[in-house]
Amino acid sequence: MENNSMIKRLTRRMSVIGYCLMVMSMVSCIDTVILPYDKTVDEDFWKSKSDVQQMVYGAYNSMLNSAVIERLIVWGDMRSDELMPVTTVSLNVDIQEDLVEINTGNTQPDNRYATWSALYSVINNCNIILSRAADVMLEDPNYTQGDYLADCSQMIALRSLCYFTLVKVFRDVPYTTEAFMNSSQNMSIAQSNPDSVLTACIKDLEEAEANSVLASAYADWRRVGTFTRDGIDALLADIYLWRGSMNRDAADYQKAVYYCDKVIESKKQQHQKGMGEIEESEYPLANGQNMFSTLFALQNAEESIFELQFPGYSGSSSDVRNNIAVCNYFNFTRNNTPYLQAPNFFKFGDTSNKSVFKTGTSVNDYRALTYTYAPNGEEMYVRKYVGTNDIRSASAGQESKSVIRAATPYAQNYMFYRLSDVMLMKAEALTAMAADENDINLQVAFNLVREVNARSKINPATDSLRWAGLRNQVDGAVDNKKIDMELMVLAERLREFAFEGKRWYDLMRYNFRNTSVPVDYKSTLAEQAARGVSYVNNYDNMLTLMVRKFSAGDAVKAKMRTEPKLYMPIPEADIKICPQLHQNPVYDSSSNFGKNN
């Protein structure tokens, strides 16, 4: 394996342009990346309201790049216990090798997924709009101050989402709000510590929120296909929850709850009662029988908050964008076999201690039928983002793929936030805030988890969620309500958001709340290495969850014992070009720590 990896590194063409070259390349091809095809000279653009609108939609469009989506899948799903590489894929051996590297804890700095240029391209597109849109108000009286502020709020949110993702994946990242539009600009930027990046994002988002458009202002795809106030509030809640978990800061948890409540209340006010709704629920969630088709087949559901629009902004059949990344990584039909598959503990009939959907003595959950399928009774494949209909019953305890999306065009949106996500973020924050196991916050958190769980039960009366129902998720008995509640939220998030790019980050928050000492989030790893400090050891129970997809995971667990191994390496090509960048020490072959860890 080591020899193969060496050969691959020596012979494979560099998979990504360095950050510095990336921004220079964007200068020369801005017209083909974000500007309309008939506008190639920047000075001839930025004249009208419609010019800005096209640029804003173009920025969202740059998120549809396959390089972005495939990394969201690998970064957020495959590194966790959710997904594994399919080892029979032969169409692209390099991709298979890189996925196996990550899956087994052997990630190399030249791994194709250890690249960030696709997200920095989106960031630069946002920065260009934020730097130039104000000039249009002087050119076009129809482009008002209100229009400008609303556009800026969206671009700030999209930029912040990208930076937040980069921090979760790489930890220490270059941060800039400058737009790079010509090669004479200084494009060598040092990494910032993650706390400072997130603090800057929070400041921007809280200012932008006041100028954002309400979701209720739209009756079309823009309600969930652009960053409305609901989307910005959901992102703020997510960042505060993350930063609170890193710094163990009660004030951050409280802010997360505050923004969750804003979204929940907004969703209640927008709700129009419909057929098949859960009568007893105070939250506007679709019934479990219809949830899958509503969210992932029809798309842009009422309970959705923000999802990338692959069907196209105009909604016309001629404006369909192909979500080739999801198709390649999940869909069984495109190349006969997808790149990724789910572990067997996602099976509907699985009642082992590892079972994802077991909440009592049985599996009684619509999500177990609709999220995965077993084409031959053994291997499990992803059905979410693939299937186009609900499955109401299982035959012989096995899932069916039933009706699935055609390979071309693959017009499947990619989900970022929905109401149940916000509800469970609130439950997680309340649990973390609880002073002891008798804190009322735990009961409120439990009620939120139960609401999300109940909507997916096939027969709630015989299989209800219980306080002690999830003690088998990690080794050892749990007899503390706060610990039990934390595990319950974690397990419900896996059931609800499997394959939506969230699980690895859920595990990381769980880890950092429970390490023996807090991580130093206000220093970069390079600064810590220079001081000679010891890196924080990861929480053993989190590592146990992470490796449970393996038949024998001790070797992988041993490789992931300290904080720096939870992140991807800084792109190797970028370090060679930008002298201010520092490699994550555990991937740096020049350091003793890197060699021995």
Coordinates of C-alpha atoms in Angstrom, one line a residue:
M1 CA 0.0 0.0 0.0
E2 CA 2.9 2.4 0.9
N3 CA 4.6 1.7 -2.4
N4 CA 1.4 2.1 -4.4
S5 CA 0.9 5.4 -2.7
M6 CA 4.4 6.6 -3.4
I7 CA 4.0 5.7 -7.1
K8 CA 0.7 7.5 -7.2
R9 CA 2.2 10.6 -5.7
L10 CA 5.2 10.5 -8.2
T11 CA 3.2 9.9 -11.3
R12 CA -0.2 11.4 -10.8
R13 CA -0.7 14.9 -12.3
M14 CA -1.2 17.6 -9.7
S15 CA -4.9 17.7 -9.0
V16 CA -5.3 21.3 -7.9
I17 CA -3.8 24.7 -8.6
G18 CA -2.4 26.3 -5.5
Y19 CA -4.3 29.0 -3.8
C20 CA -2.1 31.8 -5.1
L21 CA -2.3 30.5 -8.7
M22 CA -6.0 29.8 -8.2
V23 CA -6.9 33.4 -7.6
M24 CA -4.7 34.5 -10.6
S25 CA -6.5 32.0 -12.8
M26 CA -9.8 33.4 -11.7
V27 CA -8.6 36.8 -12.9
S28 CA -8.1 35.5 -16.4
C29 CA -11.3 33.5 -16.6
I30 CA -13.8 35.5 -14.5
D31 CA -15.9 36.0 -17.7
T32 CA -16.3 32.2 -18.0
V33 CA -16.8 31.5 -14.3
I34 CA -19.2 34.1 -13.2
L35 CA -19.9 36.8 -15.8
P36 CA -22.4 36.1 -18.6
Y37 CA -20.9 34.8 -21.7
D38 CA -21.5 37.9 -23.7
K39 CA -19.8 40.2 -21.2
T40 CA -16.1 39.6 -21.2
V41 CA -14.7 43.0 -20.2
D42 CA -15.2 43.9 -16.6
E43 CA -15.5 47.6 -17.3
D44 CA -18.5 47.0 -19.7
F45 CA -20.3 45.2 -16.9
W46 CA -21.6 46.5 -13.6
K47 CA -24.0 48.9 -15.3
S48 CA -27.5 47.7 -14.3
K49 CA -29.5 45.9 -11.7
S50 CA -29.8 42.8 -13.9
D51 CA -26.0 42.7 -14.1
V52 CA -25.7 42.4 -10.4
Q53 CA -28.5 39.8 -10.3
Q54 CA -26.7 37.7 -12.9
M55 CA -23.5 37.9 -10.8
V56 CA -25.3 36.9 -7.6
Y57 CA -26.9 33.9 -9.3
G58 CA -23.5 33.2 -10.8
A59 CA -22.0 33.0 -7.3
Y60 CA -24.6 30.5 -6.2
N61 CA -23.9 28.7 -9.5
S62 CA -20.2 28.3 -8.6
M63 CA -21.3 26.2 -5.6
L64 CA -22.8 23.7 -8.1
N65 CA -19.3 22.8 -9.3
S66 CA -18.7 19.0 -8.9
A67 CA -15.4 19.8 -7.2
V68 CA -17.4 21.5 -4.4
I69 CA -20.2 18.9 -4.0
E70 CA -17.9 15.8 -4.1
R71 CA -15.8 17.4 -1.3
L72 CA -18.8 18.1 0.8
I73 CA -19.7 14.4 0.5
V74 CA -16.2 13.1 1.3
W75 CA -15.4 15.7 4.0
G76 CA -18.7 15.5 5.8
D77 CA -19.9 11.9 5.3
M78 CA -17.2 9.5 4.4
R79 CA -14.7 10.4 7.1
S80 CA -17.4 9.4 9.6
D81 CA -19.1 6.0 10.3
E82 CA -21.7 6.8 7.6
L83 CA -19.9 5.8 4.3
M84 CA -17.2 3.6 3.0
P85 CA -15.5 3.4 -0.5
V86 CA -16.8 0.8 -2.9
T87 CA -13.7 -1.3 -3.6
T88 CA -15.0 -2.8 -6.8
V89 CA -15.0 0.5 -8.7
S90 CA -12.5 0.4 -11.6
L91 CA -13.5 3.4 -13.6
N92 CA -11.1 5.7 -11.8
V93 CA -8.4 4.0 -9.7
D94 CA -7.0 7.3 -8.5
I95 CA -10.3 8.3 -7.0
Q96 CA -10.7 4.9 -5.3
E97 CA -7.1 5.1 -3.9
D98 CA -7.7 8.6 -2.5
L99 CA -11.0 7.5 -0.9
V100 CA -9.4 4.4 0.7
E101 CA -6.5 6.6 2.0
I102 CA -9.0 8.9 3.8
N103 CA -11.1 6.0 5.0
T104 CA -8.2 4.2 6.6
G105 CA -6.6 7.2 8.2
N106 CA -3.7 7.3 5.8
T107 CA -4.5 10.6 4.0
Q108 CA -1.6 12.1 2.1
P109 CA -1.0 15.8 1.4
D110 CA -1.4 15.2 -2.3
N111 CA -4.8 13.6 -1.9
R112 CA -7.3 15.1 -4.4
Y113 CA -9.8 15.8 -1.6
A114 CA -7.1 17.8 0.3
T115 CA -7.8 20.8 -1.9
W116 CA -9.7 24.0 -1.2
S117 CA -9.5 25.9 -4.4
A118 CA -13.2 25.2 -5.4
L119 CA -14.5 26.9 -2.3
Y120 CA -12.0 29.8 -2.5
S121 CA -13.3 30.4 -6.0
V122 CA -16.8 30.8 -4.6
I123 CA -15.4 33.1 -1.9
N124 CA -13.7 35.3 -4.5
N125 CA -16.9 35.5 -6.5
C126 CA -18.7 36.8 -3.4
N127 CA -15.9 39.2 -2.7
I128 CA -16.1 40.6 -6.3
I129 CA -19.8 41.3 -6.0
L130 CA -19.4 42.8 -2.5
S131 CA -16.7 45.2 -3.9
R132 CA -18.4 46.2 -7.1
A133 CA -22.2 46.1 -6.6
A134 CA -22.3 49.6 -4.8
D135 CA -21.1 51.2 -8.0
V136 CA -24.2 50.0 -9.9
M137 CA -26.4 52.3 -7.7
L138 CA -24.7 55.2 -9.5
E139 CA -25.3 53.7 -12.9
D140 CA -28.9 52.4 -12.5
P141 CA -31.5 54.2 -10.4
N142 CA -33.6 51.0 -10.4
Y143 CA -30.8 49.4 -8.3
T144 CA -31.8 50.8 -4.9
Q145 CA -30.0 50.8 -1.6
G146 CA -32.4 48.1 -0.5
D147 CA -31.5 45.9 -3.4
Y148 CA -27.8 46.4 -2.7
L149 CA -28.1 45.5 0.9
A150 CA -30.2 42.4 0.2
D151 CA -27.6 41.2 -2.4
C152 CA -24.8 41.9 0.0
S153 CA -26.5 39.9 2.7
Q154 CA -26.7 36.9 0.4
M155 CA -23.0 37.1 -0.6
I156 CA -21.9 37.5 3.0
A157 CA -23.8 34.4 3.9
L158 CA -22.5 32.4 1.0
R159 CA -18.9 33.5 1.7
S160 CA -19.4 32.7 5.4
L161 CA -20.7 29.2 4.6
C162 CA -17.6 28.5 2.6
Y163 CA -15.3 29.8 5.3
F164 CA -17.1 27.8 8.0
T165 CA -16.8 24.7 5.9
L166 CA -13.0 25.3 5.3
V167 CA -12.5 25.8 9.1
K168 CA -14.2 22.5 9.9
V169 CA -12.2 20.7 7.3
F170 CA -8.7 22.3 7.4
R171 CA -8.9 24.2 10.7
D172 CA -6.3 27.0 10.0
V173 CA -7.2 28.7 6.7
P174 CA -6.3 31.9 4.8
Y175 CA -9.0 34.6 5.4
T176 CA -9.6 37.6 3.2
T177 CA -12.5 39.8 2.1
E178 CA -10.5 41.3 -0.8
A179 CA -11.6 40.6 -4.3
F180 CA -8.8 39.3 -6.5
M181 CA -9.2 40.6 -10.1
N182 CA -5.7 41.2 -11.4
S183 CA -2.4 39.5 -11.2
S184 CA -0.7 42.6 -9.6
Q185 CA -2.4 42.0 -6.3
N186 CA -0.6 40.4 -3.4
M187 CA -2.3 37.0 -3.2
S188 CA 0.0 35.3 -0.6
I189 CA -2.1 35.2 2.6
A190 CA -1.2 33.5 5.9
Q191 CA -3.5 31.2 7.7
S192 CA -5.7 32.6 10.5
N193 CA -6.6 30.6 13.6
P194 CA -10.2 29.2 13.4
D195 CA -11.6 31.3 16.2
S196 CA -10.7 34.5 14.5
V197 CA -12.2 33.3 11.1
L198 CA -15.5 32.3 12.7
T199 CA -15.7 35.5 14.8
A200 CA -15.3 37.5 11.6
C201 CA -18.0 35.5 9.9
I202 CA -20.4 35.9 12.9
K203 CA -19.8 39.7 12.9
D204 CA -20.6 39.9 9.1
L205 CA -23.6 37.6 9.4
E206 CA -25.2 39.5 12.3
E207 CA -24.9 42.7 10.4
A208 CA -26.2 41.2 7.2
E209 CA -29.1 39.5 8.9
A210 CA -30.9 42.9 9.4
N211 CA -30.8 43.5 5.6
S212 CA -31.8 40.1 4.5
V213 CA -34.9 39.2 2.6
L214 CA -37.6 37.2 4.5
A215 CA -38.3 33.8 3.1
S216 CA -42.0 34.7 3.0
A217 CA -41.2 37.3 0.3
Y218 CA -40.8 34.5 -2.2
A219 CA -43.2 32.0 -3.6
D220 CA -40.8 30.2 -5.9
W221 CA -37.4 28.4 -5.7
R222 CA -35.7 31.6 -4.1
R223 CA -37.5 30.9 -0.8
V224 CA -35.0 28.1 -0.2
G225 CA -32.5 28.5 -3.1
T226 CA -31.1 31.7 -1.8
F227 CA -29.9 32.9 1.6
T228 CA -33.0 34.4 3.2
R229 CA -33.1 35.5 6.8
D230 CA -34.0 31.9 7.8
G231 CA -30.9 30.6 6.1
I232 CA -28.6 33.2 7.7
D233 CA -30.1 32.5 11.1
A234 CA -29.6 28.8 10.6
L235 CA -26.0 29.4 9.6
L236 CA -25.4 31.6 12.6
A237 CA -26.9 28.9 14.9
D238 CA -24.5 26.3 13.3
I239 CA -21.4 28.5 13.7
Y240 CA -22.2 29.4 17.3
L241 CA -22.9 25.7 18.1
W242 CA -19.6 24.8 16.6
R243 CA -17.6 27.5 18.3
G244 CA -19.3 26.8 21.6
S245 CA -18.3 23.2 21.4
M246 CA -14.7 24.1 20.6
N247 CA -14.4 26.7 23.3
R248 CA -17.0 25.2 25.7
D249 CA -18.6 28.6 25.9
A250 CA -22.1 28.8 27.4
A251 CA -22.6 32.2 25.8
D252 CA -22.1 30.7 22.3
Y253 CA -24.6 27.9 23.1
Q254 CA -27.1 30.5 24.2
K255 CA -26.7 32.4 20.9
A256 CA -27.2 29.1 19.0
V257 CA -30.5 28.6 20.8
Y258 CA -31.5 32.2 20.1
Y259 CA -31.0 31.8 16.4
C260 CA -32.6 28.4 16.3
D261 CA -35.7 29.9 18.0
K262 CA -35.8 32.6 15.3
V263 CA -35.8 30.1 12.5
I264 CA -38.4 27.8 14.3
E265 CA -40.7 30.7 14.9
S266 CA -40.4 31.9 11.3
K267 CA -41.2 28.5 10.0
K268 CA -44.3 28.3 12.2
Q269 CA -45.5 31.7 10.9
Q270 CA -45.0 30.7 7.3
H271 CA -46.7 27.4 7.7
Q272 CA -49.9 26.6 5.8
K273 CA -51.6 23.5 7.0
G274 CA -51.9 20.7 4.4
M275 CA -53.0 17.2 3.9
G276 CA -51.3 14.3 5.7
E277 CA -49.8 16.6 8.3
I278 CA -48.8 15.4 11.8
E279 CA -51.8 16.8 13.7
E280 CA -50.3 16.6 17.2
S281 CA -47.0 18.3 16.3
E282 CA -46.4 22.0 17.0
Y283 CA -43.7 22.0 14.3
P284 CA -44.5 22.1 10.6
L285 CA -42.8 18.8 9.7
A286 CA -44.0 16.6 6.9
N287 CA -45.4 13.2 7.9
G288 CA -42.8 10.4 7.8
Q289 CA -44.7 8.6 5.0
N290 CA -44.3 11.7 2.8
M291 CA -41.1 13.3 4.1
F292 CA -38.7 11.6 1.7
S293 CA -40.5 12.4 -1.5
T294 CA -41.3 15.9 -0.2
L295 CA -37.7 16.8 0.6
F296 CA -35.6 14.7 -1.7
A297 CA -37.8 13.9 -4.7
L298 CA -40.1 16.9 -5.2
Q299 CA -37.5 19.2 -3.5
N300 CA -37.7 22.7 -2.1
A301 CA -40.1 21.5 0.6
E302 CA -41.8 23.7 3.1
E303 CA -39.5 22.6 5.9
S304 CA -36.4 23.2 3.8
I305 CA -34.3 26.3 4.6
F306 CA -31.4 26.3 2.2
E307 CA -30.5 23.9 -0.7
L308 CA -28.4 24.3 -3.8
Q309 CA -30.6 24.5 -6.9
F310 CA -29.6 22.0 -9.5
P311 CA -32.9 22.1 -11.5
G312 CA -32.0 25.6 -12.5
Y313 CA -32.9 29.1 -11.4
S314 CA -35.5 29.6 -14.0
G315 CA -37.1 26.3 -13.3
S316 CA -37.3 25.5 -17.1
S317 CA -36.3 22.2 -18.5
S318 CA -33.6 23.9 -20.7
D319 CA -31.9 25.2 -17.6
V320 CA -31.1 21.9 -15.8
R321 CA -27.8 21.6 -14.0
N322 CA -26.4 18.1 -13.7
N323 CA -25.4 17.1 -10.1
I324 CA -22.8 14.8 -11.5
A325 CA -21.0 14.5 -8.1
V326 CA -24.0 13.1 -6.2
C327 CA -24.7 10.8 -9.1
N328 CA -21.2 9.4 -9.2
Y329 CA -20.8 9.0 -5.5
F330 CA -24.3 7.7 -4.6
N331 CA -26.3 6.6 -7.7
F332 CA -26.2 2.9 -8.6
T333 CA -27.2 3.5 -12.2
R334 CA -24.7 5.9 -13.7
N335 CA -21.6 3.7 -13.8
N336 CA -23.1 0.4 -12.5
T337 CA -21.6 1.1 -9.1
P338 CA -21.2 4.3 -7.1
Y339 CA -18.0 5.3 -5.4
L340 CA -19.5 5.1 -1.9
Q341 CA -21.7 2.7 0.1
A342 CA -23.2 2.6 3.6
P343 CA -22.3 0.2 6.4
N344 CA -24.7 -2.7 7.1
F345 CA -25.9 -1.2 10.3
F346 CA -28.2 1.0 8.2
K347 CA -30.2 -2.0 7.2
F348 CA -33.9 -2.0 8.0
G349 CA -33.7 -5.5 9.5
D350 CA -30.6 -4.9 11.5
T351 CA -31.3 -5.1 15.3
S352 CA -27.6 -5.3 16.4
N353 CA -26.2 -2.8 18.9
K354 CA -24.7 -0.9 16.0
S355 CA -28.1 -0.5 14.3
V356 CA -28.7 3.2 13.3
F357 CA -32.5 3.0 13.4
K358 CA -33.1 0.9 16.5
T359 CA -34.6 2.9 19.3
G360 CA -36.2 0.1 21.3
T361 CA -36.3 -3.6 20.6
S362 CA -37.1 -3.2 16.9
V363 CA -36.5 -1.0 13.8
N364 CA -39.7 0.9 13.1
D365 CA -38.6 3.9 11.1
Y366 CA -39.5 5.1 7.6
R367 CA -36.0 6.5 7.2
A368 CA -34.6 3.0 7.4
L369 CA -36.6 2.2 4.3
T370 CA -36.0 5.3 2.3
Y371 CA -32.4 6.4 3.0
T372 CA -30.6 3.2 1.9
Y373 CA -31.3 0.1 -0.1
A374 CA -29.8 -3.4 -0.5
P375 CA -29.7 -4.4 -4.2
N376 CA -28.4 -7.9 -3.4
G377 CA -29.4 -8.4 0.2
E378 CA -25.9 -7.6 1.4
E379 CA -24.2 -4.3 0.4
M380 CA -26.0 -1.2 1.4
Y381 CA -26.2 1.8 -1.0
V382 CA -27.5 5.3 -0.5
R383 CA -31.0 6.0 -1.7
K384 CA -31.3 9.5 -0.4
Y385 CA -30.6 11.9 -3.3
V386 CA -31.1 8.8 -5.6
G387 CA -34.7 7.6 -5.0
T388 CA -37.7 9.5 -6.4
N389 CA -40.5 7.9 -4.4
D390 CA -41.3 7.0 -0.8
I391 CA -41.2 3.3 0.2
R392 CA -44.1 2.5 2.6
S393 CA -43.2 -1.1 3.6
A394 CA -40.2 -3.5 3.4
S395 CA -40.4 -6.9 1.8
A396 CA -38.6 -9.6 3.9
G397 CA -36.9 -6.9 5.9
Q398 CA -34.9 -5.6 2.9
E399 CA -34.9 -2.1 1.4
S400 CA -35.7 -1.6 -2.2
K401 CA -34.2 1.0 -4.5
S402 CA -37.6 1.2 -6.3
V403 CA -37.8 4.3 -8.6
I404 CA -34.5 6.1 -8.9
R405 CA -33.2 9.2 -10.8
A406 CA -32.0 8.9 -14.3
A407 CA -28.3 9.5 -14.7
T408 CA -28.7 12.4 -17.1
P409 CA -29.9 15.0 -16.3
Y410 CA -29.3 14.5 -12.6
A411 CA -31.3 17.5 -11.3
Q412 CA -31.0 16.7 -7.6
N413 CA -30.6 19.6 -5.2
Y414 CA -28.0 19.5 -2.4
M415 CA -29.4 20.1 1.1
F416 CA -27.7 22.4 3.6
Y417 CA -30.4 23.3 6.2
R418 CA -33.9 22.3 7.0
L419 CA -36.2 22.7 10.0
S420 CA -35.4 19.4 11.8
D421 CA -31.7 20.3 11.6
V422 CA -32.4 23.5 13.5
M423 CA -34.5 21.7 16.0
L424 CA -31.7 19.2 16.8
M425 CA -29.1 22.0 16.8
K426 CA -31.2 23.6 19.5
A427 CA -31.5 20.3 21.4
E428 CA -27.7 19.9 21.2
A429 CA -27.0 23.4 22.5
L430 CA -29.5 23.0 25.4
T431 CA -27.9 19.7 26.4
A432 CA -24.5 21.3 26.4
M433 CA -25.8 24.2 28.6
A434 CA -27.3 21.9 31.2
A435 CA -25.7 22.4 34.5
D436 CA -26.5 18.8 35.7
E437 CA -28.7 15.9 34.9
N438 CA -31.7 17.5 36.5
D439 CA -31.5 20.7 34.4
I440 CA -34.8 21.6 32.7
N441 CA -32.9 22.1 29.4
L442 CA -32.6 18.4 29.1
Q443 CA -36.3 17.9 29.1
V444 CA -36.7 20.6 26.4
A445 CA -34.0 19.0 24.4
F446 CA -35.6 15.6 24.7
N447 CA -39.0 17.0 23.5
L448 CA -37.3 18.3 20.4
V449 CA -35.6 15.0 19.6
R450 CA -38.8 13.1 20.2
E451 CA -40.7 15.4 17.8
V452 CA -38.2 14.7 15.0
N453 CA -38.1 11.0 15.8
A454 CA -41.9 10.6 16.0
R455 CA -42.6 12.0 12.6
S456 CA -40.7 9.1 11.0
K457 CA -42.2 6.2 13.1
I458 CA -44.2 3.6 11.2
N459 CA -46.1 2.8 14.4
P460 CA -45.2 5.3 17.1
A461 CA -47.4 3.5 19.7
T462 CA -45.1 0.4 19.8
D463 CA -41.7 2.0 19.4
S464 CA -41.3 5.3 21.1
L465 CA -38.1 7.1 21.9
R466 CA -36.9 6.6 25.4
W467 CA -34.3 8.3 27.6
A468 CA -32.3 5.2 27.9
G469 CA -32.8 3.8 24.4
L470 CA -29.4 4.8 23.0
R471 CA -26.9 3.6 25.6
N472 CA -25.6 1.0 23.1
Q473 CA -24.1 3.7 20.8
V474 CA -20.7 3.6 22.6
D475 CA -18.9 1.1 24.7
G476 CA -19.8 1.1 28.4
A477 CA -23.0 1.8 30.3
V478 CA -24.3 5.3 30.6
D479 CA -26.2 6.3 33.7
N480 CA -26.2 10.1 33.6
K481 CA -29.2 11.9 31.9
K482 CA -27.0 14.7 30.4
I483 CA -24.6 12.1 28.9
D484 CA -27.5 10.0 27.7
M485 CA -29.2 13.1 26.2
E486 CA -26.0 14.1 24.3
L487 CA -25.9 10.6 22.8
M488 CA -29.6 10.7 22.0
V489 CA -29.2 13.9 20.0
L490 CA -26.1 12.6 18.2
A491 CA -27.9 9.4 17.2
E492 CA -31.1 11.2 16.1
R493 CA -29.0 13.5 13.9
L494 CA -27.5 10.4 12.3
R495 CA -30.9 9.0 11.6
E496 CA -32.3 12.2 10.2
F497 CA -29.4 13.6 8.3
A498 CA -27.5 10.6 7.0
F499 CA -25.6 11.3 3.8
E500 CA -26.3 15.1 4.0
G501 CA -22.7 16.0 4.8
K502 CA -23.2 16.5 8.5
R503 CA -22.1 13.4 10.4
W504 CA -18.3 14.0 10.6
Y505 CA -18.9 17.5 12.0
D506 CA -21.5 16.2 14.5
L507 CA -18.8 13.7 15.7
M508 CA -16.2 16.5 16.0
R509 CA -18.4 18.7 18.2
Y510 CA -19.1 15.6 20.4
N511 CA -15.4 15.0 20.6
F512 CA -14.4 18.5 21.5
R513 CA -17.0 18.8 24.2
N514 CA -15.6 15.7 25.9
T515 CA -11.8 15.8 25.5
S516 CA -9.9 15.9 28.8
V517 CA -8.9 19.5 28.1
P518 CA -10.3 22.0 25.6
V519 CA -8.6 22.5 22.3
D520 CA -6.7 25.8 21.7
Y521 CA -8.9 27.3 19.0
K522 CA -7.2 30.7 19.2
S523 CA -3.9 29.5 18.0
T524 CA -2.9 27.8 14.7
L525 CA -1.4 24.3 14.8
A526 CA 1.8 25.8 13.5
E527 CA 1.9 28.2 16.4
Q528 CA 1.3 25.4 18.9
A529 CA 4.0 23.4 17.3
A530 CA 6.4 26.3 17.6
R531 CA 5.6 26.5 21.3
G532 CA 6.2 22.8 21.7
V533 CA 2.8 22.1 23.2
S534 CA 1.2 18.7 23.2
Y535 CA -1.9 18.3 21.0
V536 CA -5.2 17.5 22.6
N537 CA -6.0 13.7 22.6
N538 CA -9.4 12.9 21.0
Y539 CA -12.3 11.5 23.0
D540 CA -12.1 7.7 23.0
N541 CA -15.9 7.2 22.7
M542 CA -16.0 9.5 19.6
L543 CA -13.3 7.4 18.0
T544 CA -15.2 4.2 18.8
L545 CA -18.2 5.6 16.9
M546 CA -16.0 6.8 14.1
V547 CA -14.5 3.3 13.4
R548 CA -17.6 1.1 14.0
K549 CA -18.0 0.7 10.3
F550 CA -14.9 -1.4 10.2
S551 CA -14.8 -5.1 11.2
A552 CA -11.6 -4.3 13.1
G553 CA -11.1 -0.5 13.6
D554 CA -8.4 -0.4 16.2
A555 CA -5.6 0.4 13.7
V556 CA -7.6 3.3 12.3
K557 CA -8.5 4.5 15.7
A558 CA -4.9 4.6 16.8
K559 CA -4.0 6.8 13.8
M560 CA -6.6 9.4 14.8
R561 CA -5.6 9.9 18.4
T562 CA -4.9 13.7 18.4
E563 CA -6.8 16.8 17.3
P564 CA -4.7 17.6 14.1
K565 CA -5.6 14.2 12.5
L566 CA -9.3 15.2 12.5
Y567 CA -8.5 17.7 9.7
M568 CA -7.4 17.3 6.1
P569 CA -3.9 18.2 5.1
I570 CA -3.3 21.7 3.8
P571 CA -3.0 21.4 -0.1
E572 CA 0.6 20.4 -0.9
A573 CA 0.7 22.3 -4.2
D574 CA -0.4 25.5 -2.4
I575 CA 2.4 25.2 0.2
K576 CA 5.0 25.0 -2.5
I577 CA 3.7 28.3 -4.0
C578 CA 2.7 30.3 -1.0
P579 CA 5.5 30.5 1.6
Q580 CA 3.2 31.8 4.3
L581 CA 1.2 28.6 4.5
H582 CA 2.1 25.9 7.0
Q583 CA 1.2 22.2 6.8
N584 CA -0.8 20.6 9.5
P585 CA 2.0 19.1 11.6
V586 CA 0.8 15.5 11.5
Y587 CA 1.1 15.5 7.8
D588 CA 4.5 17.3 7.7
S589 CA 7.2 14.8 6.9
S590 CA 9.9 17.3 8.0
S591 CA 8.7 17.3 11.6
N592 CA 9.4 14.6 14.1
F593 CA 5.8 14.9 15.3
G594 CA 4.6 14.3 11.8
K595 CA 6.8 11.2 11.4
N596 CA 5.8 9.7 14.7
N597 CA 2.1 10.4 14.7

